[in-house]
Each structure stands twice: as C-alpha cells, then as structure tokens.
Amino acid sequence: MQFDWMKIPYALLTLFIVINFGYLLNSFIAKIAARVGRRRGIPIWQTYIDVAKNYGLRTSITHGVMFYLGPVFRLSGGVGLLLFVPSIYGSSMFSNLSFAGDLILALYFVFFGTLGMALGAAESGHPYSAIGITRGLSQVTAAELPFALAIFSVALQYQTLSVTDIVAAQQGGILHWTLFTNPLAVVAAMLSFLGSMMRPPFDVVLAPQEIPIGPPTEYHSSYLALMQTNRAIFPIAKIVIYMNLFFGGATDWPTFFLKVFLIYMWSVFVGVSFPRFRVDQSIRWFLIWAVPIGVLSIVLV
Amino acid sequence: MKDELKKRLVKGPDGVEFEVDPLRDYYCDARPQVEPPAISKIVEDFFNWARAESLWILGFATGCGAIEMRPLMTPRFDAYRFGVQWRPTPRQSNLFIISGYLSTKTLKRVIRSYEQMQSPKYVMGLGSCTINGGMYWDSYNTIKRLDDYLPVDVYVAGCMPRPEALLAGFEELKRIIREGKGEGANKYAAEFDRYKANQKKVIHDWDMPDYNW
Amino acid sequence: MVSAIVIIAAALAAEFMLGLFNERWRAAAYGVTLFALGFMAFISAEWVWAFAVYDAQPAEIFTAGVQPPFAINLRMGFPEAALTLLINLTGLFSALYLRRALLEKGRAAMAVLLVFVMAQNGIVLTRDIFNLFVFFELAVIATGGLMLLSEDERAVAAGFKYLIVSQVISAFLLIGIIFSYHATGVLNFDLMRPEHFAAAQGGAIAFFLMFIAVVAELKPFPANGWALDIYESAHPAFAGLFSVASAAATLYAVDKLLVLGGPAWLPVATGIGVVTFIAANLLALPQRNDRRLLGYSSVAQIGLILAVLGQRDILGDHYFFVAGGLIAAHAAAKAGLYWLSGLVASRDIIGWSTLRGHPVLIFAFVSFIALLTGLPPFPGFYAKWELAVALAGSGRYILLALILIGALIEAGYLFRWLGYALKRDKPSEEISCDPSAVTAIIAALAAGWAFAYLWGDLSAHGNILHAVPLLFALSFLLLDWLPAWVKNTVAIVGMVGYFILNYTDYDPLRLIFAVIILIGGPVILLASYDAHGRRIGFYPSAMLMYAGLTQLIGATDFFSFFVAWELLTVGSYFLILRGKHSEPHALSYIIFSLGGAFLILTGFALAATVSPLPMFEALQHLTGETAGWVFLLLAVGFMTKTAAIGLHIWLPGAHAEAETDVSPMVSGILLKAGLYGLMVLMLAMGKQRFYGIDIVHVMLWVGALSALLGNLMAIFEEDAKRLLAYSSIGQMGYALFGLALMNHLGWVMALMFVINHYIYKSMLFLSAGGVAKRTGTRLMYKMGGLITLMPLSFIAVLIGIIAVSGVPPLSGFGGRWIFYNAILSAEHRLPMVITFFSGPIAFLYLFRLIHTVFLGQLKDENRRIKEAPFWVILPQMLYVGLLMAFAIVPGLALRRVDTYLNQFFPEGGLNWEGITITSQFGYWSPVSIMIIVCAIFGSLFAWLMFINRRAQKVKQFNIVFAAERPYRPETTHFAWNFFAPYRKALGFLVQPFVTRFWETIADILHTAGDIGRRLYTGNPQTYALHFLAFVVIVYFFWTGG
Amino acid sequence: MAHLAMATGFILILIGFYGALTNRNILRMIVAFTVADSGVNLVLVAVGYMRGRTAPILDNTVPAAEAAARIIDPVPQALVLTAIVIGVGVTALMLAYSYKLYEKKRTLDITKHTELKW
C-alpha cells in the first residue's frame, strides 16, 4: 500500500476552504439577488449563523434508520464528489484523493448523494417528499444525458479519462480551453448544468410553495445543518468538474474562486429570468435541445 | 370519534386477525420533556445569539395580520437584514407568528403546528385579537387570550400593527432570546397538563394524540 | 427360425378356431386371440433379433413352392421384421386394452381384430401388388367391423363414410394394378423395373393410378376427412392401433412403390407429405376435441414421414434411421395418447387435467408429448437432426424451413394441451383406472423410452442418455417420493461435486459460466429448503435445466450443443409452468424458445455440412454466403433466449409468474445460456457481413434498444416481479451491447455484467419473492413501510440498488467504468447515446421498487407480518457478502478472463497490478474508493450520532400535513403510477407494438386453421369428391411440374 | 372392336361413380357402387383379351402343349375372381351399415348423418 498519508490533511484543507467558500458564495449570491431587488439582503455571514442555530436546536425527531442516514449519504456524496476530483491543477497538495478514480467515478458519484437523499426522504413517509423525489429522479435522468454525452466527447477529444490529463491538455492560454476547441460539448454540458442546480427553470423538485420544499420537508435541526453544509459543498464540487473539463481548470485558488463564481452565476442568471418547468416539459426540453447538441458533439469531435 | 380513528379488527395476509388502534399505532404518544440549556454558559450564550440572529418564521397567516408580513420582504422594510426568513414547514421554523384572531377550529391547527416545531421555539402574537380577543371579544367561538393555550413570548399590540411595529417586535424578541429568557417550549413542557386542559376545554372534538410530534 | 408366413398362417388358424368355438366360451376365445397375437409378435421379435444380432440375410418366402411370377412371395428383411414387430405388439396391447369390449361383443369381434392385424402384417410382407390390394381390402373390411366396437354412436356414420371412400380408392387401385400388369407383364415388385413403365404406352398413368391410390390410404391432406371421423369416434384402443399399424404398413407399401417408380416420383411424395404436414398442423390449432386433435396430429406425422420417404435420394443410409425414428416416436406416442384418452371422461382437452392426481400418468403424458415434438432424448430428436443436416447439405432450404415451421405449430398446440392438463382446474369426474388400460399405457411409455435408448445407440453422435448430468437429472424422477429437503441436499451436493471434479478443464471464459451455474445454482437452491412436503416434479425439471446448462458449456460439437440447448429449454419450461398463473406465459416461453432452437438447428445444419470439424473450428472455417446465413440464424436463435427487444414478450410473464425460488434460477442463470451462445459464436466467427449489412452493428443497435426499452418498460410496472423481469431485459441488452462492441473491454464488461447480473438479480428476485410470500400480493402499491418488519430484505434490496445503478462503492460501477473505456475505443458512436440514457433509468425503477415496498406508509393489514423465511434470507445475505467482496476485489474473477481474451482481442487490455486497475484511458482503484467512501460516511455518521443522540422516535402519521391529521395510510402512501411525469414525457416509447405484432401472427394462424377445417363437412360424398380432386391436382402437378 | 369390353367397363365405372356421388339415398349409393365395381371387374378381364384366342380352359379341345399360343392371358381372370369376392364382402358390409344407420336415425338420407365434422 504505497498510499502517502499526507494526502488526508491536504484533502481536509481543501474541504475546509471549499466549505467556507461555499457558505460565503451562497450568501453573496443571495445578497446580489437582494441588491437586484434594491434590498440590502442578508449579511454575508448569515449562512454560518443559520448552520450554527440548526446545530444548536435542542430537540429532533427521527422516522427511522434510513431517515437518519439520509443527510449522511447526502453530505458524504457532496464531500466525496469534491475530494475525488483534483481542485487545483499542478499542485500535488490540492489534487485531493483523485488517485482513487477518474472522470467516470465523479460522473457516477453524483448519484450516491441523490440515492441517499431519496431513501431518507422516502422513509419519512411524507407523500410530498415522495412526489418531490419522483420529480427529482425523472428530471435528473434527462439532465444527466447531455452531460454524459459531453463528457464522452471530451474524453474522445483528449483520448483520456483522467481529469488531470484533460486539464493539462487545456493549459497555455484561453484559446486552448475546451470551450473553444469543442464548443458543442460545452454548450450541451452547460445546458445540463442548469438541470442539476435546482434553480428556477428546473426547481420543480423543491418547488418551495407547491410541495413544501419537496424531499427535505421532514428534515430539521442537525439533519438540516448537514444538508446546508452539503448545499454549500455540492454545487461547488459539481462546478469544479465543469471547470476542469471545459474551462481550463485552476492553477491557483484565486482563479478557482473566480471561475467557480462565474459558472455558478450562469445558473443564477438563467434561474432569475425563466419560470418553472413541469417535469415532463423539462424532460422534453432536455431531449429536444440539449441531447442533439451532445450527439453532434460526439459525432463531430 | 371519526371512523378512521376507531379501533378496528384487521386480517393480515397470513390470516391472523389482530386489532389496530389508530391513535396508539399511527401516532407517537410520548410526552414533551423540558430541554435543559447547554452545560456551559458560553456555549448557551453563543447558541442564543445564533438563535436570535437567525429567526425562521412559520407564519400562521390568519385574520388581517398576514398582510402586514408581506412588506417585510420588500426593499423598504427588508426583514432579511436581521436574519429573518420564512419557512414553509413547522419542522424547520423557530418563530411561530400568529397574526390575527383564532377560532376554536384554527386553534386546533395552531396547536398541532406549534407542537411539530423543534424547541427552543417562540410565539409572537400580532394584533389585539391574540391579546384579548380584540373586536371579537364577545364572540362565542374566538380565542380570547392566546396565552392560556400557548406560551407566547411577544405580543405586538395594534389592530393590525404596521410592519415597523413587527420589526420592533423582532428586536424585542431578539433581546429576550439573547438574555436566555425565550424558554416558552420548556414552559409548555413543564405545564403541559394545564395547557392541555385549557385547550381541551375549548376544543371539544379532540381527535388527535395529546402531543403531536 | 420360424418362417415369416407363419405370422399370417397363425392369424388365419386362430380366426378359424374362433369360428369353431361355442358362443359361451368367450374367455377361452379371448385367450386364443391373445395367444395368437403374442405368437405373431414372438416370431417378428425372433427375426428382429436375428437381423440385429446375427446379421442374418433377408429371407424370401415363396408360397406354393414356386418362383415368382407364378406365385406370390413374401420377404422378411430387417425393416419388415421391425415394422411387423411394431404392428403385432400394438395389436397385442390394444387387444389387452379392448378386453371388456371384446368379451362383450363376442368372438366375432376378436376374429375381425385378428384379421385387421394380419392384413397390416400382409401389407408389409407381400412383394406382390395384387396381393397388396387384397390385404388393403381386408384392412378396410376389418376397420369397418372394428368401428362398431366404439360406444360413440357416431362411429357407425364414420365407418360408413370410410367404406364409401375406400370403395372409390380401391377402384383406382385395381385399375392401376391391372394396367401396370399390362405394361410390365408381372405382378411382383422385384421383377418390375421403372423402365418398363416408361416403355409401355400407358405405363406412367398406370403407375400413377396405383401410386395415388396407395398414397390416398395414407390419408393425405385434402382427402382425409374420412380418417379424422374415424379417429374421433372409434374406440380409443382401436384408434391407437389404427393410427400406428395402418400408418406403418401403408408407409412401407408407399416406400416399395417409390422404389418401383424411380427417382421421378420422389418429389411428388415429398410435396404431398409436406403439404399434409403443414396443413394438418395448421388445422389442428383451433381444435378443442382431444381425439380429433390426435387425428390431425397423426395425419401430420404421417405426412412428415412421407416427406422423409420422398427424400431417400439425399438421406442415403440414414434413411431407415430417420424414417424409423419418426415412425417409432409416432407409434409409441399416438398409441399411448389414444389409450390415455380412453381413461379421461371429458372430450375437451382442458378435461385432461383430471390426470393431475396420478404422477405416473402425468409422466406418461409428458413423455408422449415430448416424443411427438421430437425433444431429446427421444428418437424424433435424432431423426430431426439427421433430416436437417441432410436437407441443409443438399441445399433444400425451403423444404427444411417448411418442416420446421410445421413442427413449431405442432409444438404450439401440443404444449398448449400439456399446459391445460397440468394447470387448468380439474373437472369433477375422476379417471377410470382400468388395470388393463394402464398396463397398455405403461407398455407404450416403456416402448417410448426403449426407442429413446435404442436410437441413442444407433446414432452416430453418441447416446444422449449416456451424459452424466442428464442421468443425474433423470434419477430425480425416481427419488421424487423423498421429502423435499432430502432431494435439495442431494441436488446441491451433486452440483458442487460435479464442479469440484472437473472445474480444471474449463478455460477462464467457461469457468465464469461454470461457477455461475454449478456454484450459483446451489446457492439459489438454498432458498428451496423453505418448501415443505415433497414438491413433486420440481427437482427433476430443475436438475434437467441445470444438466442442460452444464452440458452446454461442456459441449464441443454441434450435436451435443444443440442437445444441451433443448434440454435446458424443456427443463426451464416445466420449472416456469409450476407457477400458479404461469400457464399462458410458459406456453409463449416454450414457443419462442423452440422457435429459437429451430433457428439454431438450421444454422448448425448449414455449418455441419460444410466441415465435419468440432464446433469452434467449423464455425471459424465458414466463408462467404453460408457464413453470413449461419451467423444470422445462430445470433437470432441465441437472442430469443436473452430476450432481445422484439423477442422479449415471453420474459415478463414467465419470470414474474414463476415460484419464489424459480424466478432467480430462470432469470439469474438461464438468460446466461443465450449470452454464452453469443460469446462462442462471436469468438469463432468475429464480424460477419450478411448481404452487405454488418450483423454485429445491427446487434449493437438491438442491444442498445433492448437496454433502453427494457428499462423504460420496467419503470411503469406495478408488479414487483414484472419490474425485475423487464429490468432483466434491460440488463441483457447492456450485455449484448458490450459483446457487439467486439473489443477487449466490451467483452470484459459483458462478463462482468454476467456475474453482476446473476448476483443482484437473484438477490432482488428472492427478496421480492419473500415479500410477496409474506404480504400475499406482488402489487407494490399494496405494500409500504415494511422496512421495520423486514429489515434483512430491505438491506438486500438496498445493496442491490447500489450495485445495479452503478453507484461507486459497489461492483456495478466497475461494469460502468469498463463500459466507458470500451466505447471510447469502439468505432460506432451513435448507439452509445441510447445506452447512456438507459443507465440512469435503471436507477429509477429500482428506487420505485425500494420506495413503494419498504419505505413510505405501513398499511393496516401488513402490521404483523414477519421477516421473510430464513432460507430465503440466507442466500440474500450470501449475495450481499459476495457483492461486497466482488466490489473490493473484482480482479479475483476478471483477471484471468482478461488475459484469456487477449488472444482474441489483443489490444485494449487492462493491467491489474497493485490496487489500481488502469486501462488505456483511465484508472480505477476499487479498494481505495471503498475505503474513502466508508471513511467519509463513517465519520459523518459518527458526527450526526454525537449531535443527534436524543432524537425522539416517532411513528408514521407524525408528519407535517399542512397542520392536518393524515386520513388513512392507504391515502398517504404515494406509490401508484409512481413515475407519472415520465409516462407523460416518454410514454409513447412503450406502446406494445411487439406484443401486438406477435398476437396478430397467432390470430392469423388460428383463423386460417378455423377456416381450413370447415373443408370437412361430414358428408362422405364430399370426401369422395375431395379424393377425386386430390387425384386430379396431383396428376396436374406431376405432369406440369 | 377389341376395346369394346374395356370401353363398356369404363363407362360402367363412370355411371357407378356418378350415381354414388349424386344420390342422397344410401341404398341407391350402394347399388351405384356395385355397378362401378362390376365395371372395374369388366376392365380387369378386358385387359387380358387377345384377338383370335380362346378361353384358358385346358381340356381336350385345347391340349396343354399348344395352349400358350391359343389361349388368352389367364392371370387377369384369376385376379378378377378375388376382386369379385372382395366386392361382395364390402357391399355386404355396406348394407349392414345402412341398416344400422337407418335403425339409428330412421332415415336413409346420407346428409342427415354429418354430426362428425370440422
């Protein structure tokens, strides 16, 4: 076992950086949305306070083992996804635990969190959470397809599945990014990115007023705290994959934060300006628009 | 007693007959306990500060008070600045705002929602109707004093207080919480029988378990 | 040795002696009849023994001591001896069966019976055509007489119709004979030459008249209304004798005439035979009356043998083996079935379910059906194989196709009958167990199995009954009286022992299949300990399936491969048939499987003629046109077994309706037989082009479509086991896709799927079966909230989900990772799109399974159910352990197979050193993934446990229901139409086009049969006109053709 | 002229078949069949006819020595004897059947006995 133990503290360091960046990013984007509405919006550290309050609550209830494990699956899905993909290119310190698996591991590890959340919410016995899961799973299958096609075409283009090699191939100037060498794949991937970010065009899963926030309806206090932490980590972990594959990866933390923020803003902009799709509409939308672009990208790569 | 709550004999798939009592089988019948604050004072103060700074509201939008809460979300009053947020489910909310008169029927729903919230939880009554029945003071079916049925932390007087009054109410509540006096949940648990007796005196068709977890 | 003439003489002597007997001495008269028949049988047996053992020469017997042409001579050759033995034995046992009827009707009836048997012997032995006419007329008169034995009063009308039509036929025969005498100058077969007929002025017409008259005696298609009425209304014993004896004798007469007529007449005989075979089978489809169905079936079988007689030019020395096999099978089966129909009171085929109380009679019925459809190890199977090889060898493909289509239709209505008998509810009246009848049936059964052994020894490809696994399976027939758990232990020990004895001689690819069959099978058998009582019929069929599977992977040549393929089909059919409502689905299963098997038979026949090498090399050396055909036929045949889309409609019903422990066997192990076949085929033949289309590319698309549509259909299923069955179609589509990629990693992925699919499909089927057993239903929306009551089943399904959907820590992800690497180096890219889409869909239907069954609201009636039985849970827990082990160390199974595949697909291999598996494109280290995921999960779980240790355990209705109290569990459990949005978006993809296509084909056949059988109006004059029309048509074809 | 017997034989057969296949009455059918049967026998005998020869009876007028040159072909005549006997047997059986059919249904119309069909 030539496994060097130094990777663990480095991974925890990345985790710590990303968690804080996640909380700040969420509150910062909430503040932008408020400012757009000419409101002062929440203070930047509000997310920290909410998490602390949720940890601080004295009582909690549990519907059963699977309910208890739901948030654990969810958060370990988010943390795992973050750690299986190298964050900073070139630095062995921040290549996290990506020795364990390549791009395919990241692509399929997304389901780990979804599966856990679905099982936990189903155990709560609440019909609305079951409806929320049905919508979420149906939508994610259609959303994952263009992303899988994009990944396949990128893998074909660079003839490798290892993330570090793909990032290496994109170094040297902005024109080397996959955005320019394989634009169709990037378009398909960014369309599918909207599907997985739970933002308005595709947020029928949480649908705040329709089915009270969908799957996590029955979750509270410390469970909710874990989920909020995941709400901070998971989008960033997913964006790191997009960044590494399509936008040239990050050689140091400032470019990392900038790129993550800009990619995140793409889903915010689209979210703010479009109404909510029903699930079958979103499935049809993905299959009619995103998938043909993905297929084209495979054929033309 | 409604028929879906009556005891009934049910035959299982293997032919064994057994009795199902919905109230006992479908609902957890544990009593609420008094939750002691954290051991060390510093931790409790920090948690109180966090609870004060992040008040998640469950609005029981009854009567005319609900309309007063909407401006709090607008740029003019913007309650989000104070860490206040509206949550759709009682599970995830700490502050229960009852914004108007309550009839016996709606009281039943208020009690059920209140009991589903996690402690520590606070109740804010808006308007004079929650203080003394307001203009329905002599009506046969409205609740005159909210305090008899639920431990209320803050009343905001006014026959519908304006948003500014609500913001002042929030400030008042934050002060109470920071001083550690926001122990309504424990009070409810301690005097549970008294509260339950008052409630049952008013609500005659009590077809729920005593404490709705 | 007693001379052959004594057979006829003994019969005549007995008849005269009966005449002298007093009316009252009936018992003595019956004794004399039996003795005479016994003596005749003894003589023929003596001659058969002489020919078989001492290789004696055929003996010519000259009546009146003078050489022909001045006297009639008989010949006793080997065929004559065998046929006379068959006739005499059937005569003896029908006489035994007719005991009460003969004693009641008196000595006249006995005499007529003796005349009938003597006449049939005469037809076989005589070498003189006028003598042939005399014996035919004797047979006609005797039949007329024996028809009156029957209790059915319609028999009189049938007998009269028979006499009328035979008058017309005999007129033609006489004129034919006299003009043939006029042309050749002699009446003796041996002295006549084909050139005499050609030389003489009207010679050809003379022979035609004689030939068509004798063929009409064989009851060919248009002109057989009169025969069907006899079969339907005669006494069952006589009907059996009539069907066997007259068929054997008249066929031999036609054969003598064909020798006389020369090669020009062979196509005519084949034409009539094939038309009769197909038409009779088609008209038998809508039949509900059992004896009339048997009538149609015997007419069809005679037609088939006539067609074989017409092929004597290409069959060469196999000719006797094939024709003899078919006659033997026909004789044993028809006699047995007619005699059985004597016991059953109701004449509707559904009424035969009264047999169910008697295991021996059921076994007899099953053996007779197998004899007729030509399943191994019976003689019909050897005959079918030799015939197919000969026909394919000489390029007569259309004829082979017609015969196989006819055989498939016949298998259809016979197995439908078998399904009714075994599964439909029993009518009130019991069967009449008359001892003499039962002995006759047992004799027919023994004869059937004796023929099986005899034809096995005669066959050039070795006797099927010598194979150890098959003997092991058949021995369970004898052990069936033991309690179930004893048989279960014997089965498990037997299979594991067989594996230990010869796992060394399997190469890595076959070793994986051997492990799944011989180790995986017993693990599933563990679940059978849960059954109580004796479980009659379960172990023989299960062991037959496993025997077929083991012989399949051990088979090296075409014949043994095909034998194994049919054995496992038959075994699995009887296994599936055990389910409560599985009868229609088992029928569609057997028809599809036999259809596939016939395709494989044609493919093997084509390949076997090209090169007599063992299978693997023979397939490799095929080139050009035949290679394309062979590959296509074999591929479609194997794909019926893996239920590729289009051939999949049998799978959901068959797997869902089977018993709890049968579903995993059939789904987890049996589907692999099809995959094994495809692997051997593609390893041997590689990519093949069929008229310019690359078949492997088509299979790639079929695999992708099966994966997508299989998974899509699974999403909308309400029945748990049907959901898992559709998921099997999807997973098999995935494996087929992997194979069709034709590169190293594609095959490693297919093999990994074989292992993965076996483990989690058996586990999921067992847990679904356990839940169905406890809750009494399979509909998922009737269950819910069972996690607290059945925790172990829940764990099994949870691990199953993670494995199937490919979520990283478990082995499913390995399959997906190899899949990705495989498609990166494949050249066709478009089918990938469909396979990508079907990946996540697998996750949907499995979540539906676990949510609606285990999570959500617990219903009232399920509140007190217990965990699934121990023996059903044990294999599931073994599988969980296996999945975990396979997830951590996939190299254990795949490493050696990976190196083995190098010799076929050199580039693109994986290297396995250390804990990371690297391929050409990426890397995957299962051990570290498992450790990391467990570490993260464990720490977070500990953190949550630490904070949240005093959570209040609440019950099912403590949920936030908009401040209201939920009404009832049924109304708050969301399960019915779980993926409604999906149906709205993609529902159009799962319209049942394929089912409707196959149903229309079945309807067309049925209506054709229904219209066709209106031909027989019951009026003898129309039957005579049919005969005349038949003569004219054949004459027109003979001259025109 | 030599084929007169043969022609009459064939005409008798055609008349017999026509009669058998068009009459509904069973007895008429049987009579028609006997006519056809005699027609067949006539054809049988007519085949052996040779011009200018005598019957194959070996007595003092036709001694055994030159019999081969003076008699017609004896074999068809031998055959026809058996054919006649068989014809008688079958007709007897048909008459017995017609009696039983009449006894059962009190009618001689053949179209009334078509229960066994399809």
mmCIF file of C-alpha atoms in Angstrom, chain B residues 24-133:
data_model
loop_
_atom_site.group_PDB
_atom_site.id
_atom_site.type_symbol
_atom_site.label_atom_id
_atom_site.label_comp_id
_atom_site.label_asym_id
_atom_site.label_seq_id
_atom_site.Cartn_x
_atom_site.Cartn_y
_atom_site.Cartn_z
ATOM 1 C CA ARG B 24 -51.933 4.365 19.501
ATOM 2 C CA ASP B 25 -50.448 2.771 16.339
ATOM 3 C CA TYR B 26 -50.163 5.763 13.979
ATOM 4 C CA TYR B 27 -49.041 8.453 16.446
ATOM 5 C CA CYS B 28 -46.157 8.647 18.912
ATOM 6 C CA ASP B 29 -47.740 9.259 22.323
ATOM 7 C CA ALA B 30 -44.615 10.379 24.198
ATOM 8 C CA ARG B 31 -44.929 13.495 26.385
ATOM 9 C CA PRO B 32 -42.658 16.510 25.702
ATOM 10 C CA GLN B 33 -39.699 16.914 28.128
ATOM 11 C CA VAL B 34 -38.102 20.055 29.465
ATOM 12 C CA GLU B 35 -34.920 20.506 27.415
ATOM 13 C CA PRO B 36 -32.112 21.863 29.699
ATOM 14 C CA PRO B 37 -29.911 24.535 28.126
ATOM 15 C CA ALA B 38 -26.287 23.652 27.161
ATOM 16 C CA ILE B 39 -23.989 22.920 30.104
ATOM 17 C CA SER B 40 -21.570 25.820 29.806
ATOM 18 C CA LYS B 41 -22.932 29.341 29.761
ATOM 19 C CA ILE B 42 -20.645 30.495 26.961
ATOM 20 C CA VAL B 43 -21.994 27.838 24.593
ATOM 21 C CA GLU B 44 -25.594 28.661 25.586
ATOM 22 C CA ASP B 45 -24.972 32.386 25.019
ATOM 23 C CA PHE B 46 -23.445 31.689 21.638
ATOM 24 C CA PHE B 47 -26.402 29.469 20.654
ATOM 25 C CA ASN B 48 -28.845 32.101 21.931
ATOM 26 C CA TRP B 49 -27.044 34.685 19.843
ATOM 27 C CA ALA B 50 -27.251 32.392 16.797
ATOM 28 C CA ARG B 51 -30.974 31.693 17.505
ATOM 29 C CA ALA B 52 -31.641 35.417 17.809
ATOM 30 C CA GLU B 53 -29.766 36.272 14.646
ATOM 31 C CA SER B 54 -31.466 33.606 12.523
ATOM 32 C CA LEU B 55 -35.212 33.674 13.245
ATOM 33 C CA TRP B 56 -37.022 31.252 10.883
ATOM 34 C CA ILE B 57 -40.674 32.186 10.820
ATOM 35 C CA LEU B 58 -43.701 29.916 10.443
ATOM 36 C CA GLY B 59 -46.456 32.397 9.612
ATOM 37 C CA PHE B 60 -49.926 31.237 10.637
ATOM 38 C CA ALA B 61 -51.422 33.798 8.233
ATOM 39 C CA THR B 62 -54.835 34.076 9.807
ATOM 40 C CA GLY B 63 -57.006 37.174 10.196
ATOM 41 C CA CYS B 64 -55.648 40.525 8.910
ATOM 42 C CA GLY B 65 -52.111 40.234 10.237
ATOM 43 C CA ALA B 66 -50.660 38.240 7.372
ATOM 44 C CA ILE B 67 -50.772 41.227 5.030
ATOM 45 C CA GLU B 68 -48.516 43.069 7.398
ATOM 46 C CA MET B 69 -45.771 40.471 6.995
ATOM 47 C CA ARG B 70 -45.527 40.854 3.192
ATOM 48 C CA PRO B 71 -43.911 44.354 3.323
ATOM 49 C CA LEU B 72 -41.162 42.847 5.493
ATOM 50 C CA MET B 73 -39.946 41.044 2.389
ATOM 51 C CA THR B 74 -39.892 44.249 0.296
ATOM 52 C CA PRO B 75 -36.889 46.628 -0.089
ATOM 53 C CA ARG B 76 -38.460 49.173 2.239
ATOM 54 C CA PHE B 77 -38.507 47.071 5.391
ATOM 55 C CA ASP B 78 -36.388 44.053 4.349
ATOM 56 C CA ALA B 79 -36.533 41.760 7.422
ATOM 57 C CA TYR B 80 -33.842 39.537 5.780
ATOM 58 C CA ARG B 81 -31.263 42.037 7.048
ATOM 59 C CA PHE B 82 -31.993 40.810 10.573
ATOM 60 C CA GLY B 83 -31.532 37.141 9.667
ATOM 61 C CA VAL B 84 -35.272 36.625 9.498
ATOM 62 C CA GLN B 85 -36.515 34.077 6.924
ATOM 63 C CA TRP B 86 -39.926 32.485 6.149
ATOM 64 C CA ARG B 87 -40.027 28.645 6.160
ATOM 65 C CA PRO B 88 -42.948 26.649 4.740
ATOM 66 C CA THR B 89 -42.785 23.833 7.328
ATOM 67 C CA PRO B 90 -43.072 23.964 11.148
ATOM 68 C CA ARG B 91 -40.217 21.417 11.412
ATOM 69 C CA GLN B 92 -37.655 23.908 10.192
ATOM 70 C CA SER B 93 -39.046 27.068 11.876
ATOM 71 C CA ASN B 94 -38.384 28.553 15.328
ATOM 72 C CA LEU B 95 -40.676 31.592 15.495
ATOM 73 C CA PHE B 96 -44.440 30.984 15.239
ATOM 74 C CA ILE B 97 -46.212 34.228 14.262
ATOM 75 C CA ILE B 98 -49.956 34.080 14.841
ATOM 76 C CA SER B 99 -51.153 37.122 13.006
ATOM 77 C CA GLY B 100 -54.816 37.567 13.919
ATOM 78 C CA TYR B 101 -57.930 36.169 15.591
ATOM 79 C CA LEU B 102 -58.176 32.418 16.191
ATOM 80 C CA SER B 103 -61.373 30.411 16.200
ATOM 81 C CA THR B 104 -61.549 27.090 18.056
ATOM 82 C CA LYS B 105 -61.125 25.276 14.748
ATOM 83 C CA THR B 106 -57.989 27.190 13.780
ATOM 84 C CA LEU B 107 -56.626 26.859 17.320
ATOM 85 C CA LYS B 108 -56.579 23.099 16.811
ATOM 86 C CA ARG B 109 -54.300 23.574 13.742
ATOM 87 C CA VAL B 110 -52.177 26.150 15.611
ATOM 88 C CA ILE B 111 -51.574 23.714 18.472
ATOM 89 C CA ARG B 112 -50.696 20.908 16.058
ATOM 90 C CA SER B 113 -48.237 23.152 14.153
ATOM 91 C CA TYR B 114 -46.739 24.509 17.380
ATOM 92 C CA GLU B 115 -46.160 21.005 18.745
ATOM 93 C CA GLN B 116 -44.443 19.959 15.461
ATOM 94 C CA MET B 117 -41.848 22.710 15.820
ATOM 95 C CA GLN B 118 -38.496 21.921 17.419
ATOM 96 C CA SER B 119 -37.569 23.599 20.746
ATOM 97 C CA PRO B 120 -36.423 26.207 21.538
ATOM 98 C CA LYS B 121 -39.413 27.839 19.809
ATOM 99 C CA TYR B 122 -41.025 31.203 20.260
ATOM 100 C CA VAL B 123 -44.501 32.524 19.652
ATOM 101 C CA MET B 124 -45.346 36.067 18.606
ATOM 102 C CA GLY B 125 -48.950 37.147 18.681
ATOM 103 C CA LEU B 126 -49.855 40.039 16.380
ATOM 104 C CA GLY B 127 -52.689 42.364 16.940
ATOM 105 C CA SER B 128 -55.166 42.846 19.755
ATOM 106 C CA CYS B 129 -57.209 39.829 18.738
ATOM 107 C CA THR B 130 -54.471 37.495 20.134
ATOM 108 C CA ILE B 131 -54.150 39.635 23.311
ATOM 109 C CA ASN B 132 -57.739 39.844 24.402
ATOM 110 C CA GLY B 133 -59.912 38.757 21.549
#
